[in-house]
């Protein structure tokens, strides 16, 4: 019998409704629960996030070392440029857009509340040769 049924990443922020709206659009998801101090969503792929109201929340300072990473999300994407345009259009901002060559290209961003996340390029898979 499985004791833990699911996990949810919870981000503290001043405005959970606003931050949930950002991730709902980015992940093409749905809101699954809401109360006065918490909004929970599920992305199209089943990834679950929640946003908890904390009026004293301060964003992490990543990539600066002081108060840097409190939590970090990675999203796998097929087109870095297209998703970057969507992030910026939704109110996010680039924080580390170095574009190293190779199969593990990635770029760093901050959501509207300042939480950091990374887009990682999923290398295309070639069809099996038989």
mmCIF file of N, CA and C in Angstrom, residues 3 5 13 15 22 26 29 31 35 39 60 62-64 66 73 77 81 83 91 93 99 105 116 119-120 126 129:
data_model
loop_
_atom_site.group_PDB
_atom_site.id
_atom_site.type_symbol
_atom_site.label_atom_id
_atom_site.label_comp_id
_atom_site.label_asym_id
_atom_site.label_seq_id
_atom_site.Cartn_x
_atom_site.Cartn_y
_atom_site.Cartn_z
ATOM 1 N N UNK A 3 1.753 4.876 0.853
ATOM 2 C CA UNK A 3 1.328 5.827 1.877
ATOM 3 C C UNK A 3 1.229 7.244 1.328
ATOM 4 N N UNK A 5 0.463 9.580 -1.685
ATOM 5 C CA UNK A 5 -0.288 9.486 -2.942
ATOM 6 C C UNK A 5 0.209 10.446 -4.016
ATOM 7 N N UNK A 13 4.422 33.217 -1.588
ATOM 8 C CA UNK A 13 4.396 34.469 -2.346
ATOM 9 C C UNK A 13 3.369 35.398 -1.704
ATOM 10 N N UNK A 15 1.086 37.229 -3.486
ATOM 11 C CA UNK A 15 -0.183 37.167 -4.217
ATOM 12 C C UNK A 15 -0.351 35.805 -4.892
ATOM 13 N N UNK A 22 -0.081 32.948 -13.653
ATOM 14 C CA UNK A 22 1.120 32.857 -14.480
ATOM 15 C C UNK A 22 1.407 31.394 -14.838
ATOM 16 N N UNK A 26 1.335 29.223 -18.378
ATOM 17 C CA UNK A 26 2.591 28.640 -18.839
ATOM 18 C C UNK A 26 2.479 27.128 -19.010
ATOM 19 N N UNK A 29 -2.597 24.531 -17.696
ATOM 20 C CA UNK A 29 -3.177 23.663 -16.684
ATOM 21 C C UNK A 29 -4.556 24.068 -16.237
ATOM 22 N N UNK A 31 -6.886 24.906 -12.421
ATOM 23 C CA UNK A 31 -6.886 25.117 -10.975
ATOM 24 C C UNK A 31 -7.630 23.955 -10.335
ATOM 25 N N UNK A 35 -8.232 28.457 -1.663
ATOM 26 C CA UNK A 35 -8.773 28.971 -0.411
ATOM 27 C C UNK A 35 -8.265 30.399 -0.281
ATOM 28 N N UNK A 39 -3.583 28.507 -3.465
ATOM 29 C CA UNK A 39 -4.151 28.129 -4.761
ATOM 30 C C UNK A 39 -3.312 26.973 -5.275
ATOM 31 N N UNK A 60 13.813 34.896 -3.943
ATOM 32 C CA UNK A 60 15.219 34.509 -3.861
ATOM 33 C C UNK A 60 16.058 35.464 -4.699
ATOM 34 N N UNK A 62 18.736 34.556 -6.510
ATOM 35 C CA UNK A 62 19.481 33.838 -7.544
ATOM 36 C C UNK A 62 19.534 34.658 -8.814
ATOM 37 N N UNK A 63 20.666 34.803 -9.457
ATOM 38 C CA UNK A 63 21.917 34.053 -9.290
ATOM 39 C C UNK A 63 22.911 34.672 -8.312
ATOM 40 N N UNK A 64 22.535 35.714 -7.597
ATOM 41 C CA UNK A 64 23.433 36.269 -6.579
ATOM 42 C C UNK A 64 23.494 35.317 -5.396
ATOM 43 N N UNK A 66 23.664 35.715 -2.008
ATOM 44 C CA UNK A 66 22.907 35.969 -0.778
ATOM 45 C C UNK A 66 21.457 35.524 -0.969
ATOM 46 N N UNK A 73 12.659 25.232 -10.036
ATOM 47 C CA UNK A 73 11.865 24.377 -10.906
ATOM 48 C C UNK A 73 12.559 24.256 -12.252
ATOM 49 N N UNK A 77 11.406 21.572 -22.419
ATOM 50 C CA UNK A 77 10.704 22.177 -23.547
ATOM 51 C C UNK A 77 11.363 21.756 -24.854
ATOM 52 N N UNK A 81 13.053 29.399 -27.569
ATOM 53 C CA UNK A 81 12.640 30.751 -27.963
ATOM 54 C C UNK A 81 11.129 30.952 -27.836
ATOM 55 N N UNK A 83 8.970 29.332 -25.874
ATOM 56 C CA UNK A 83 8.538 29.355 -24.473
ATOM 57 C C UNK A 83 9.028 30.632 -23.789
ATOM 58 N N UNK A 91 4.608 37.931 -17.925
ATOM 59 C CA UNK A 91 5.126 38.725 -16.813
ATOM 60 C C UNK A 91 6.381 38.171 -16.159
ATOM 61 N N UNK A 93 10.563 37.029 -16.320
ATOM 62 C CA UNK A 93 11.724 37.728 -16.888
ATOM 63 C C UNK A 93 12.935 36.795 -16.950
ATOM 64 N N UNK A 99 23.251 30.686 -23.688
ATOM 65 C CA UNK A 99 22.747 29.620 -24.534
ATOM 66 C C UNK A 99 23.895 28.681 -24.899
ATOM 67 N N UNK A 105 21.011 22.398 -23.616
ATOM 68 C CA UNK A 105 20.836 23.848 -23.560
ATOM 69 C C UNK A 105 19.799 24.194 -22.502
ATOM 70 N N UNK A 116 12.865 31.429 -9.107
ATOM 71 C CA UNK A 116 13.635 31.052 -10.285
ATOM 72 C C UNK A 116 13.175 29.713 -10.851
ATOM 73 N N UNK A 119 14.378 26.552 -18.080
ATOM 74 C CA UNK A 119 13.892 25.801 -19.224
ATOM 75 C C UNK A 119 15.059 24.969 -19.732
ATOM 76 N N UNK A 120 14.828 23.684 -19.914
ATOM 77 C CA UNK A 120 15.857 22.811 -20.481
ATOM 78 C C UNK A 120 15.342 22.256 -21.790
ATOM 79 N N UNK A 126 15.505 10.546 -32.359
ATOM 80 C CA UNK A 126 15.425 9.998 -33.709
ATOM 81 C C UNK A 126 14.574 8.732 -33.680
ATOM 82 N N UNK A 129 15.735 2.793 -35.803
ATOM 83 C CA UNK A 129 16.108 2.186 -37.075
ATOM 84 C C UNK A 129 15.969 0.683 -36.938
#
